PDB file of C-alpha atoms in Angstrom:
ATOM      1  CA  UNK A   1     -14.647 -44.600  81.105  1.00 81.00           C
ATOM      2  CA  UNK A   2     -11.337 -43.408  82.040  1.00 81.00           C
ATOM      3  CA  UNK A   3      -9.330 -46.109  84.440  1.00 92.00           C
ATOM      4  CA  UNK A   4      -6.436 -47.794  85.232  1.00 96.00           C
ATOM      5  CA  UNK A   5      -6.687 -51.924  84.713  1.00 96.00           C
ATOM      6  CA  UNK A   6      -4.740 -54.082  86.397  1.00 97.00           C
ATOM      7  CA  UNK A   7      -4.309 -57.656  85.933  1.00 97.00           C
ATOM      8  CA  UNK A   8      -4.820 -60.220  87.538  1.00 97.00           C
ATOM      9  CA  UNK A   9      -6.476 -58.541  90.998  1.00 96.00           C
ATOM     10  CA  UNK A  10      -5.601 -61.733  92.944  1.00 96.00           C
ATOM     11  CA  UNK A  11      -2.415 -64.231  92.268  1.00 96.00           C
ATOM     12  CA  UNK A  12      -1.093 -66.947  94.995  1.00 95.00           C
ATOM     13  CA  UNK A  13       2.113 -68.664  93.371  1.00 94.00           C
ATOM     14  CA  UNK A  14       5.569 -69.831  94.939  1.00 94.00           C
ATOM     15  CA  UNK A  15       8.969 -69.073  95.727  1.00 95.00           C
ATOM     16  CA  UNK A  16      10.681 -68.724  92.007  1.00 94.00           C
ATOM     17  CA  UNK A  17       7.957 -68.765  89.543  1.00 95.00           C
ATOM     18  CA  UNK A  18       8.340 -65.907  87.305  1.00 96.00           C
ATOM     19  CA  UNK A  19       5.284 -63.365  87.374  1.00 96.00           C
ATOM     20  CA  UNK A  20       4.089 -60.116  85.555  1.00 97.00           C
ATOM     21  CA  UNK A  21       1.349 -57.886  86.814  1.00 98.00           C
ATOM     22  CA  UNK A  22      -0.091 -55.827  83.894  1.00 98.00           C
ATOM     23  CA  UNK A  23      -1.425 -52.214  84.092  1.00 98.00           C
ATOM     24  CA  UNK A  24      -2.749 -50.541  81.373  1.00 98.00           C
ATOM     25  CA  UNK A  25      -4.492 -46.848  81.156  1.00 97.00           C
ATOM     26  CA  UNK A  26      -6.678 -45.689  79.041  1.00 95.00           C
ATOM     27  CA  UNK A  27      -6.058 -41.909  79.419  1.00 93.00           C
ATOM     28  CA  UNK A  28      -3.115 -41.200  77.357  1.00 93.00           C
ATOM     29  CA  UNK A  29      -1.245 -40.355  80.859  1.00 94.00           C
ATOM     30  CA  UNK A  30       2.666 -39.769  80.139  1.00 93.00           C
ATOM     31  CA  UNK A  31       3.313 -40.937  84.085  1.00 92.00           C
ATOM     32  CA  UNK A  32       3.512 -44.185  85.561  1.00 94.00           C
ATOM     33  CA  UNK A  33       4.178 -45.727  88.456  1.00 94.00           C
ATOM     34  CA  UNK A  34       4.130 -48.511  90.690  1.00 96.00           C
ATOM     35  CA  UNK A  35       3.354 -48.934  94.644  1.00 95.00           C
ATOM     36  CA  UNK A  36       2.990 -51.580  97.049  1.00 96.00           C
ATOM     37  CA  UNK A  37       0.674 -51.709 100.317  1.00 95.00           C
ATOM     38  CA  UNK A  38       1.534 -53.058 103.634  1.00 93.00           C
ATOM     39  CA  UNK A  39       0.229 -52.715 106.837  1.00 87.00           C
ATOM     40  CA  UNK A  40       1.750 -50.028 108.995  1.00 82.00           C
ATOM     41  CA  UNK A  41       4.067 -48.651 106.108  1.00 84.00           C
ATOM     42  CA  UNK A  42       1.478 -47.131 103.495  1.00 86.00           C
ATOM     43  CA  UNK A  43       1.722 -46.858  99.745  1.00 91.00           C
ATOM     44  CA  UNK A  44       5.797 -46.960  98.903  1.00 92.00           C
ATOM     45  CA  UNK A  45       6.920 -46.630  94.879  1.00 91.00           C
ATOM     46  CA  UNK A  46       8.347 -49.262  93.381  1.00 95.00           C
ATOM     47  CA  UNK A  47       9.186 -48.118  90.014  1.00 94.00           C
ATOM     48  CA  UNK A  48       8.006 -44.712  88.000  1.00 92.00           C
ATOM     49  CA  UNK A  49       7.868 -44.132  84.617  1.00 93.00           C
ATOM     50  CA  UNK A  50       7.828 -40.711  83.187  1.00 90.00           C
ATOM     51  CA  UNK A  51       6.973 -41.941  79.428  1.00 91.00           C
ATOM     52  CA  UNK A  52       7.543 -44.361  76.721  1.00 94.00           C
ATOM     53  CA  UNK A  53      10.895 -46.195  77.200  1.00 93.00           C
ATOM     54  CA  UNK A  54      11.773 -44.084  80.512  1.00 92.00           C
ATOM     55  CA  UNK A  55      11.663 -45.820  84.025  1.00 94.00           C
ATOM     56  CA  UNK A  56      13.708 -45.150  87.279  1.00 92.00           C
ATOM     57  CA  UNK A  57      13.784 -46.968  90.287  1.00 92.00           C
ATOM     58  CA  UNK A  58      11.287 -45.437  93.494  1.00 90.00           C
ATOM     59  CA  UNK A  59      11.858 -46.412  96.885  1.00 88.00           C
ATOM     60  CA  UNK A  60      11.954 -50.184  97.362  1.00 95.00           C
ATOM     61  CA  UNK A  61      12.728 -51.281  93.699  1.00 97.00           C
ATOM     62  CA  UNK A  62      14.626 -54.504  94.788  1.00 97.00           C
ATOM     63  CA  UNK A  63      13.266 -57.829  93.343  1.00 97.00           C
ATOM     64  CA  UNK A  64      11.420 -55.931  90.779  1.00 98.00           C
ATOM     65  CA  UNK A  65      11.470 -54.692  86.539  1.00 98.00           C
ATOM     66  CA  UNK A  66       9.669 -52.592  84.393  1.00 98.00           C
ATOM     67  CA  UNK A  67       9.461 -51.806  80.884  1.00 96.00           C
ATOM     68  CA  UNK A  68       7.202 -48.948  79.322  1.00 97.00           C
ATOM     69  CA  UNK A  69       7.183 -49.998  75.540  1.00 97.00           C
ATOM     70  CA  UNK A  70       3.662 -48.389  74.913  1.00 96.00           C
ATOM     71  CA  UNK A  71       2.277 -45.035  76.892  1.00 96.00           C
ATOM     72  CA  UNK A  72      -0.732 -47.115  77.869  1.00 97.00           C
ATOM     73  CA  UNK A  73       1.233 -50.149  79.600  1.00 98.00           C
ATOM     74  CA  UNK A  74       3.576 -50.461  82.214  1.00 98.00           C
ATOM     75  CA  UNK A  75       3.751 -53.990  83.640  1.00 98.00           C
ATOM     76  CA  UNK A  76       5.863 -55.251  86.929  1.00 98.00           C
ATOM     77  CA  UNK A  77       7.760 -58.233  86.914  1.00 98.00           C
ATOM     78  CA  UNK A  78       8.821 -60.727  89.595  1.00 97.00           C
ATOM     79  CA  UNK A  79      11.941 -62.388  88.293  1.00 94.00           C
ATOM     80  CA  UNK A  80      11.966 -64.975  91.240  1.00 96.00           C
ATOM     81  CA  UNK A  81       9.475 -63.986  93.822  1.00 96.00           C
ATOM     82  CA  UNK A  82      10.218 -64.523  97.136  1.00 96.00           C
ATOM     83  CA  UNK A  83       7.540 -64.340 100.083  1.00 96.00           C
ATOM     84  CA  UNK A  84       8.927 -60.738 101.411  1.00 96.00           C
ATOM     85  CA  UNK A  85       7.013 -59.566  98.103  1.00 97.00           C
ATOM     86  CA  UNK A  86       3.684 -60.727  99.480  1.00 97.00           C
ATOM     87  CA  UNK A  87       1.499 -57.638  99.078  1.00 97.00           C
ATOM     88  CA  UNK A  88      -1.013 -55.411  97.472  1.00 97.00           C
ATOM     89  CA  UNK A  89       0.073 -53.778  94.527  1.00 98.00           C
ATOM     90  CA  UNK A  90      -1.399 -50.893  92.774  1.00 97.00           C
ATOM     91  CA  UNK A  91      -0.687 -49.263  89.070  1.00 97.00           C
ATOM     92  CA  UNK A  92      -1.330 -45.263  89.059  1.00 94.00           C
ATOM     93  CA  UNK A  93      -0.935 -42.934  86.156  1.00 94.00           C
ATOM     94  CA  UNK A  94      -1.198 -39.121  85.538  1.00 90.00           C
ATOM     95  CA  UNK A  95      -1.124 -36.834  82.761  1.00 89.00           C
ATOM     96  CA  UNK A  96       2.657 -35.961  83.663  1.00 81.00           C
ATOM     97  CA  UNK A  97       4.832 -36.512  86.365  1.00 73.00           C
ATOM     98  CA  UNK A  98       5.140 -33.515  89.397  1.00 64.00           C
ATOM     99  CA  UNK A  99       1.837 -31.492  90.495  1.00 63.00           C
ATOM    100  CA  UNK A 100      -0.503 -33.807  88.965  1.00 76.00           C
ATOM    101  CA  UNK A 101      -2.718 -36.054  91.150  1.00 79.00           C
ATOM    102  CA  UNK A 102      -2.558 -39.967  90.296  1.00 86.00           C
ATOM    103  CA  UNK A 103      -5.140 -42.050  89.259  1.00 90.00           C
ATOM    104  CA  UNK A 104      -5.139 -45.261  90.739  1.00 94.00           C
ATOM    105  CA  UNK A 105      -6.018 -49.013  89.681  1.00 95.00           C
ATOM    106  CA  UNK A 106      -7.979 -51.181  91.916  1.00 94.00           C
ATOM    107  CA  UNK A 107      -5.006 -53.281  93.131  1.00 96.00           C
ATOM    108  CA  UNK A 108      -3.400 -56.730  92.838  1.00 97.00           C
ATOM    109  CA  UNK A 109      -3.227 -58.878  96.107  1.00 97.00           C
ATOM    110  CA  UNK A 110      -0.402 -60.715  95.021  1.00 97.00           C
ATOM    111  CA  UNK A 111       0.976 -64.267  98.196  1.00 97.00           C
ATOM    112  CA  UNK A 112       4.260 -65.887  97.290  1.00 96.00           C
ATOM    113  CA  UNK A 113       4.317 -69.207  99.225  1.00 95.00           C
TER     114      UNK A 113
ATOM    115  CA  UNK B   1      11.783 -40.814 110.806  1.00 68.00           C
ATOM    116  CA  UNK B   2       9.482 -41.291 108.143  1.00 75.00           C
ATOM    117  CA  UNK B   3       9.175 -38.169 105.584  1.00 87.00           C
ATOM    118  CA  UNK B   4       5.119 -38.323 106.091  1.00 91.00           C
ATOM    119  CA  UNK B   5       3.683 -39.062 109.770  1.00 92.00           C
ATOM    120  CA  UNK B   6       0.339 -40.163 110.245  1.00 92.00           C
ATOM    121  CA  UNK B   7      -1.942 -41.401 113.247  1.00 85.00           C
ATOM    122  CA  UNK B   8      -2.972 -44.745 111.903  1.00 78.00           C
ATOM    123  CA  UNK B   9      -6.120 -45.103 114.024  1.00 82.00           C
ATOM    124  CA  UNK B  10      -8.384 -46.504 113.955  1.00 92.00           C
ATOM    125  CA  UNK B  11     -10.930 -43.948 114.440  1.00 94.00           C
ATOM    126  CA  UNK B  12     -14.822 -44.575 115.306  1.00 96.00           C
ATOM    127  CA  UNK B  13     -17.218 -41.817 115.101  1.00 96.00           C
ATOM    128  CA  UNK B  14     -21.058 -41.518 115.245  1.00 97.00           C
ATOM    129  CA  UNK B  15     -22.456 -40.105 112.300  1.00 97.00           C
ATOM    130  CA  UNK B  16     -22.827 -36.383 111.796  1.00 97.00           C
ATOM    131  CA  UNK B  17     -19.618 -35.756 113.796  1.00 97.00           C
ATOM    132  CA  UNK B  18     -16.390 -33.388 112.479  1.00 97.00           C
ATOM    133  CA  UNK B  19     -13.509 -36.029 111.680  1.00 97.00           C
ATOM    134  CA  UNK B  20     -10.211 -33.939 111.851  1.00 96.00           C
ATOM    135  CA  UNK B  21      -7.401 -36.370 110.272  1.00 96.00           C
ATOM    136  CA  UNK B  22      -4.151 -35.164 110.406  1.00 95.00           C
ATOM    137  CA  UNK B  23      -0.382 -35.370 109.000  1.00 95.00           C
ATOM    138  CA  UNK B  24       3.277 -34.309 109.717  1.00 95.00           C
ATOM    139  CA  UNK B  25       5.786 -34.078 107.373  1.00 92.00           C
ATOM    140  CA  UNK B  26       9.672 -32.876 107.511  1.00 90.00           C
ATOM    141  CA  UNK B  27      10.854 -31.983 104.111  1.00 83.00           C
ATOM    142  CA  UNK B  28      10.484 -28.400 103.513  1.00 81.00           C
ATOM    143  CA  UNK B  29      10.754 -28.937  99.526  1.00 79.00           C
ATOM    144  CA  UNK B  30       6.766 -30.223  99.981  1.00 79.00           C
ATOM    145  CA  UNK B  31       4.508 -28.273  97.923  1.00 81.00           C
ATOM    146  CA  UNK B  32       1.941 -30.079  96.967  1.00 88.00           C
ATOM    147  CA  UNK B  33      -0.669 -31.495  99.491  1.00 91.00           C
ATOM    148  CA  UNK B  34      -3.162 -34.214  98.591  1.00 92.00           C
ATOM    149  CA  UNK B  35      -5.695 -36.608 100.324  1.00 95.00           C
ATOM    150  CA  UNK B  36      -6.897 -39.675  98.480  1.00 95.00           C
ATOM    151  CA  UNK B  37      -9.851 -41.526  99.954  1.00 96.00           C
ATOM    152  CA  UNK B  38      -9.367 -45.790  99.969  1.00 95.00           C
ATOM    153  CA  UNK B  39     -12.395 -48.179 100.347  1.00 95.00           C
ATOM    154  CA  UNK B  40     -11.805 -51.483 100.936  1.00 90.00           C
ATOM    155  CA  UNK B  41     -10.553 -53.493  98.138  1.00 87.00           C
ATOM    156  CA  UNK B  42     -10.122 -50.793  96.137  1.00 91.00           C
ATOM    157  CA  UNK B  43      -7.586 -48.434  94.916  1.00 93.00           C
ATOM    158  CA  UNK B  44      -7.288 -45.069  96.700  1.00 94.00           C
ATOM    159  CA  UNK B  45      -8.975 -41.936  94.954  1.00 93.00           C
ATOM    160  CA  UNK B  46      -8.237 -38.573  95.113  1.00 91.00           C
ATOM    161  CA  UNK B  47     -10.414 -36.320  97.179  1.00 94.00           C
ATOM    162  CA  UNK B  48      -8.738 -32.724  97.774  1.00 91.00           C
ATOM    163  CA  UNK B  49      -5.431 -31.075  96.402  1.00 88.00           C
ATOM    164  CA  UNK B  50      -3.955 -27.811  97.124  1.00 87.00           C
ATOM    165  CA  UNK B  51      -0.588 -26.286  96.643  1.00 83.00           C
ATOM    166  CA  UNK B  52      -0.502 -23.681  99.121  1.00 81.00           C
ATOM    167  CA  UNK B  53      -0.950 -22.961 102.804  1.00 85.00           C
ATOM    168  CA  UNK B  54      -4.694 -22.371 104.321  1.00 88.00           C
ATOM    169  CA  UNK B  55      -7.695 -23.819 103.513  1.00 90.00           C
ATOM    170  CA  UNK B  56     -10.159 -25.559 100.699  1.00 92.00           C
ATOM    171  CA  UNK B  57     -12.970 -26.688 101.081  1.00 94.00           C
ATOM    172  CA  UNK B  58     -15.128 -28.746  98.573  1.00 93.00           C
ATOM    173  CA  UNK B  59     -18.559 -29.626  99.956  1.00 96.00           C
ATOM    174  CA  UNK B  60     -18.392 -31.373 103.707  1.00 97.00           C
ATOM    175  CA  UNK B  61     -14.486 -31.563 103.157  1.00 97.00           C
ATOM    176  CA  UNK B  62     -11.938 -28.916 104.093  1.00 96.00           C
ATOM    177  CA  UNK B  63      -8.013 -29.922 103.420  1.00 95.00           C
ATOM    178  CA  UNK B  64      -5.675 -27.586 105.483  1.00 95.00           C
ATOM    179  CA  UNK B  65      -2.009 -26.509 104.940  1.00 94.00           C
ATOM    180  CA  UNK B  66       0.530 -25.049 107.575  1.00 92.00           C
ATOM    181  CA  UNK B  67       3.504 -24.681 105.645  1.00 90.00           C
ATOM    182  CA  UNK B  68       5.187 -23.340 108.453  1.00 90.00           C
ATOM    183  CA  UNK B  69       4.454 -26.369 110.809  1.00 92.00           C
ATOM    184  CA  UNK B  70       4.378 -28.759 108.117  1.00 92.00           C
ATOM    185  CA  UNK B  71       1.167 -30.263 109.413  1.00 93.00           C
ATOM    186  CA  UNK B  72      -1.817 -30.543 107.067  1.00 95.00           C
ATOM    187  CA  UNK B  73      -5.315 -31.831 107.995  1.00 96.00           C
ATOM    188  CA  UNK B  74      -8.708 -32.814 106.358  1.00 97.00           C
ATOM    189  CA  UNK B  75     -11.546 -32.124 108.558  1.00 97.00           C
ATOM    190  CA  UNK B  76     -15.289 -33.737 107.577  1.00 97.00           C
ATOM    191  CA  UNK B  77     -18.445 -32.640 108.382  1.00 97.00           C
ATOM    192  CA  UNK B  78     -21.647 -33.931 109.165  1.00 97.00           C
ATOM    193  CA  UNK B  79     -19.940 -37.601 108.870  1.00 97.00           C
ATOM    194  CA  UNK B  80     -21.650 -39.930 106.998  1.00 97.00           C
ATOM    195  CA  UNK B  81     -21.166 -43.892 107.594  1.00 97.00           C
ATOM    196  CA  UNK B  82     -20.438 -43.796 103.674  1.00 96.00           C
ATOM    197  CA  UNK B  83     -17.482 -41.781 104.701  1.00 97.00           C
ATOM    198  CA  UNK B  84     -15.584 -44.779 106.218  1.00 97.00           C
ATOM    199  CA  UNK B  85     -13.188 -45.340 104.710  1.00 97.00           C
ATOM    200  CA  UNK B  86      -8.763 -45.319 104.812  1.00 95.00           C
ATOM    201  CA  UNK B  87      -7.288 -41.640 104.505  1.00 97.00           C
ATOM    202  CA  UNK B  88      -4.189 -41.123 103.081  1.00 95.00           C
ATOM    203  CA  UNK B  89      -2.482 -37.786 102.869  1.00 95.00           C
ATOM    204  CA  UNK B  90       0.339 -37.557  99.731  1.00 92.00           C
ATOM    205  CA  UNK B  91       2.882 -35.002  99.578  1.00 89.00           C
ATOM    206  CA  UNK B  92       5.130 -34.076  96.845  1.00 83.00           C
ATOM    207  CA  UNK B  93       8.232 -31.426  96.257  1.00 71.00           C
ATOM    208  CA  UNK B  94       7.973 -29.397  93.429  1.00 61.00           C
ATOM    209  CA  UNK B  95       9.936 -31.076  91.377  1.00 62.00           C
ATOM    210  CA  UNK B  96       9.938 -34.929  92.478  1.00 60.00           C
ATOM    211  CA  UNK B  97       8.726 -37.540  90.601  1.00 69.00           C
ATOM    212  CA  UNK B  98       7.803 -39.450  93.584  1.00 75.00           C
ATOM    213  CA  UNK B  99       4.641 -38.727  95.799  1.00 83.00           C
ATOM    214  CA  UNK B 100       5.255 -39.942  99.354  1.00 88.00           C
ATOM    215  CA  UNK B 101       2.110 -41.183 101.271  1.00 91.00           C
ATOM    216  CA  UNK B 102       1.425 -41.561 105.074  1.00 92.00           C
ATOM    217  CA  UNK B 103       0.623 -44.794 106.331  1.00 91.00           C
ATOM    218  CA  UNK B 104      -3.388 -43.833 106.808  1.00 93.00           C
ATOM    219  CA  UNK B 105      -5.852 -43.265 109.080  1.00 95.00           C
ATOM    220  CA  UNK B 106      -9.016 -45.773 108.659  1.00 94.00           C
ATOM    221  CA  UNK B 107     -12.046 -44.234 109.703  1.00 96.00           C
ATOM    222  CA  UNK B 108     -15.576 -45.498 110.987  1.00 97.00           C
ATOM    223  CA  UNK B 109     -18.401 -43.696 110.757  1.00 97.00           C
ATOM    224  CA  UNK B 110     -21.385 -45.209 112.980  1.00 96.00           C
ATOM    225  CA  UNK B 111     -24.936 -45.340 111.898  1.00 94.00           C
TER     226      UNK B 111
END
């Protein structure tokens, strides 16, 4: 079954504590990206990747890294998490980057304390 | 002003009514429309995608582009309470890398 997997789909932690949030696809897909969720302010991109060992910054990439060192993986890292970064997070992919719809994971619900 | 405006609802409708949901957006560089569909606790998933102004329709759902207003809709008929659910509309130039969402509309459909 084609999907995107994210792990782990709930995480509460605190302040500091180092974190990665894996997503892997299993569709060959050259694009990746990541978004968060709030309320009121929708899906915003955190980081995109347009292949293996490419990644550029979206809209609200402060607090946040990347690495793509396999097409199927792209996890997120919290350096030092703070509680502004208290959100849902999703992993998408597509088969390229530009007119191609995204598939989406199921999400992350990540609370810094 | 946010690139993509959308009424955030909530909207409550009895089943087997038209749902018209509706976005704004200001960058004339759009050109690709898309509306995902997003169930709670789960990630959204795509439901229509078109390119150019005027309509498509897939089964009870009809996505609608005016390019020229830079206002796009998806209307639903014959609402079914399986149909609530968030809506998001995504828009994206031709050649960004970046898909910009609206905030959603979440929709009820009564039994």
């Amino acid at each position: 079954e084609a999907q995107v997997t994210q792990n782990p789909r709930y995480l509460i932690t605190v302040t500091g504590k180092k974190l990665t949030v894996t997503c892997s696809q299993n569709m060959n897909h050259e694009y990746m990206s990541w978004y968060r969720q709030d309320p009121g302010l929708g899906l915003r991109q955190i980081y995109y990747s347009m292949n293996v060992e490419v990644t550029d910054k979206g809209d609200v990439p402060e607090g946040y890294k990347v690495s793509r060192k396999e097409k199927r993986n792209f996890p997120l890292i919290l350096e030092s998490p703070s509680p502004n970064q208290t959100s849902l997070y999703f992993c998408a992919s597509s088969p390229q980057a530009g007119n191609q719809p995204q598939h989406f994971g199921d999400g992350t619900r990540l609370s810094i304390l | 002003q946010k690139e993509v405006e959308q009424d955030p609802g909530p909207l409550s409708v009895p089943e087997g009514a038209i749902v018209s949901l509706n976005c704004t957006y200001s960058n004339s560089a759009f050109q690709y429309f898309m509306w995902y569909r997003q169930y709670s606790r789960k990630g959204p998933e795509l439901l229509m995608y078109t390119y150019s102004s005027g309509n498509k329709e897939d089964g009870r759902f009809t996505a609608q582009v005016d390019k020229s207003s830079k206002y796009i809709s998806l209307f639903i008929r014959d609402s079914q309470p399986s149909d609530s659910a968030t809506y998001l509309c995504a828009i994206l130039s031709g050649s960004a890398r970046q898909l910009t969402f609206g905030s959603g509309t979440q929709l009820t459909v009564l039994p």
